[in-house]
Coordinates of C-alpha atoms in Angstrom, one line a residue:
M14 CA 2.8 1.6 -27.5
K15 CA 4.7 -0.9 -25.4
E16 CA 2.6 -3.6 -23.9
I17 CA 3.2 -4.4 -20.3
T18 CA 1.4 -6.4 -17.6
Y19 CA -0.9 -4.8 -15.1
R20 CA 1.7 -5.6 -12.4
E21 CA 4.4 -3.8 -14.4
A22 CA 2.1 -0.8 -15.0
V23 CA 1.4 -0.4 -11.3
R24 CA 5.1 -0.8 -10.4
E25 CA 6.2 1.8 -13.0
A26 CA 3.5 4.2 -11.8
M27 CA 4.8 3.9 -8.2
R28 CA 8.4 4.3 -9.4
E29 CA 7.5 7.4 -11.4
E30 CA 5.7 9.1 -8.5
M31 CA 8.4 8.0 -6.0
R32 CA 11.1 9.6 -8.2
K33 CA 9.1 12.9 -8.3
D34 CA 8.3 13.1 -4.5
E35 CA 10.7 12.0 -1.8
L36 CA 7.8 11.9 0.7
I37 CA 6.2 8.9 -1.0
F38 CA 6.9 5.5 0.5
L39 CA 5.6 2.0 0.0
M40 CA 4.8 -0.2 3.0
G41 CA 3.5 -3.8 3.2
Q42 CA 4.2 -7.4 3.8
D43 CA 7.3 -8.6 1.9
V44 CA 7.4 -5.5 -0.4
G45 CA 11.1 -5.1 0.2
P46 CA 13.8 -7.4 -1.3
Y47 CA 11.2 -10.1 -1.9
G48 CA 9.3 -7.8 -4.2
G49 CA 5.9 -8.2 -2.8
E50 CA 3.5 -11.1 -2.3
H51 CA 2.4 -10.7 -5.9
K52 CA 5.7 -9.3 -7.1
V53 CA 4.2 -5.9 -7.8
S54 CA 6.9 -3.9 -5.9
G55 CA 9.6 -5.8 -7.8
D56 CA 12.9 -4.0 -7.7
L57 CA 11.7 -0.8 -6.0
H58 CA 13.5 -1.7 -2.8
S59 CA 16.9 -1.8 -4.7
E60 CA 16.2 1.7 -6.2
F61 CA 14.7 3.5 -3.2
G62 CA 16.1 1.6 -0.2
E63 CA 14.5 0.4 3.1
W64 CA 13.5 3.9 4.2
R65 CA 11.1 4.2 1.4
V66 CA 10.1 0.6 0.7
K67 CA 9.2 -0.8 4.1
D68 CA 8.6 -4.4 4.9
A69 CA 5.9 -4.7 7.6
P70 CA 4.8 -7.5 9.9
I71 CA 1.6 -9.4 9.2
S72 CA -0.7 -7.0 10.8
E73 CA -3.1 -5.2 8.5
Q74 CA -4.2 -2.9 11.3
G75 CA -0.6 -2.0 12.1
I76 CA 0.3 -1.3 8.5
I77 CA -2.7 0.9 7.9
G78 CA -2.3 2.6 11.2
C79 CA 1.4 3.4 10.5
A80 CA 0.6 4.7 7.0
L81 CA -2.2 6.8 8.4
G82 CA 0.0 8.4 11.0
A83 CA 2.8 9.0 8.5
S84 CA 0.3 10.5 6.0
I85 CA -1.2 12.8 8.7
T86 CA 2.3 14.2 9.3
G87 CA 3.0 15.0 5.7
C88 CA 4.3 11.8 4.1
R89 CA 2.5 10.0 1.2
A90 CA 1.9 6.4 1.9
I91 CA 1.3 3.6 -0.6
V92 CA 0.1 0.5 1.3
E93 CA -0.1 -3.0 0.0
I94 CA -2.5 -5.4 1.6
P95 CA -1.7 -8.6 -0.3
F96 CA -5.2 -10.1 -0.2
M97 CA -8.6 -8.4 -0.3
D98 CA -9.8 -10.9 2.3
F99 CA -7.9 -9.0 5.0
I100 CA -9.0 -5.5 4.2
T101 CA -11.8 -5.8 6.7
L102 CA -9.3 -6.0 9.6
P103 CA -8.1 -2.3 9.4
M104 CA -11.5 -0.9 8.5
D105 CA -11.7 1.1 11.8
Q106 CA -8.6 3.1 10.7
I107 CA -9.9 3.4 7.2
C108 CA -13.5 4.4 7.9
N109 CA -13.3 6.1 11.2
Q110 CA -10.0 7.9 10.9
A111 CA -8.6 8.2 7.3
A112 CA -11.9 8.8 5.6
K113 CA -13.1 11.5 8.2
Y114 CA -9.8 13.4 8.8
L115 CA -10.5 16.0 6.1
Y116 CA -13.9 16.8 7.5
T117 CA -12.8 16.6 11.1
F118 CA -10.4 19.5 10.5
G119 CA -12.7 21.5 8.2
G120 CA -10.9 20.7 5.0
Q121 CA -7.6 22.0 6.4
A122 CA -5.9 18.6 6.6
S123 CA -5.7 15.5 4.4
V124 CA -4.5 11.9 4.5
P125 CA -2.6 11.3 1.2
M126 CA -2.6 7.5 1.3
V127 CA -3.2 4.9 -1.3
I128 CA -4.3 1.4 -0.3
R129 CA -3.7 -1.4 -2.9
T130 CA -4.9 -4.9 -2.6
A131 CA -5.6 -7.9 -4.8
M132 CA -8.8 -9.9 -5.3
G133 CA -9.5 -13.2 -7.0
G134 CA -8.8 -16.9 -6.9
Y135 CA -6.0 -17.2 -9.4
I136 CA -3.6 -18.7 -6.9
R137 CA -5.9 -21.3 -5.5
A138 CA -5.2 -20.2 -1.9
A139 CA -8.4 -21.4 -0.3
E140 CA -11.0 -19.4 1.5
Q141 CA -8.9 -17.0 3.5
H142 CA -6.8 -15.8 0.6
S143 CA -8.9 -15.8 -2.5
Q144 CA -12.6 -15.3 -1.7
C145 CA -13.3 -18.3 -3.8

């Protein structure tokens, strides 16, 4: 079995699913040509283009809100929030909207959305970026 890094495994899993389903898109800060804050999205932008690998402004609430809306309408969002420290900002959309949508509509609707984030102090980025 080929050995790859966790970063490469996540990227290849996203690539595989994006090749299977044209409704899947990736959205987050610097996930486009830059390849992601932690370089997880890598070259996905060059393969899938800006319509499916979307750079977003630094607004965690906005990113999750856009992904939630797109998911409700039938797309399948993969969202990258670069640092776990900032996942609390969009918790209203996550807890009060995305998590309850299935039950609000009696099991007749879903929110196919994946939220990825990173945790840890390996980059020595101080208190707002590493929880260390």
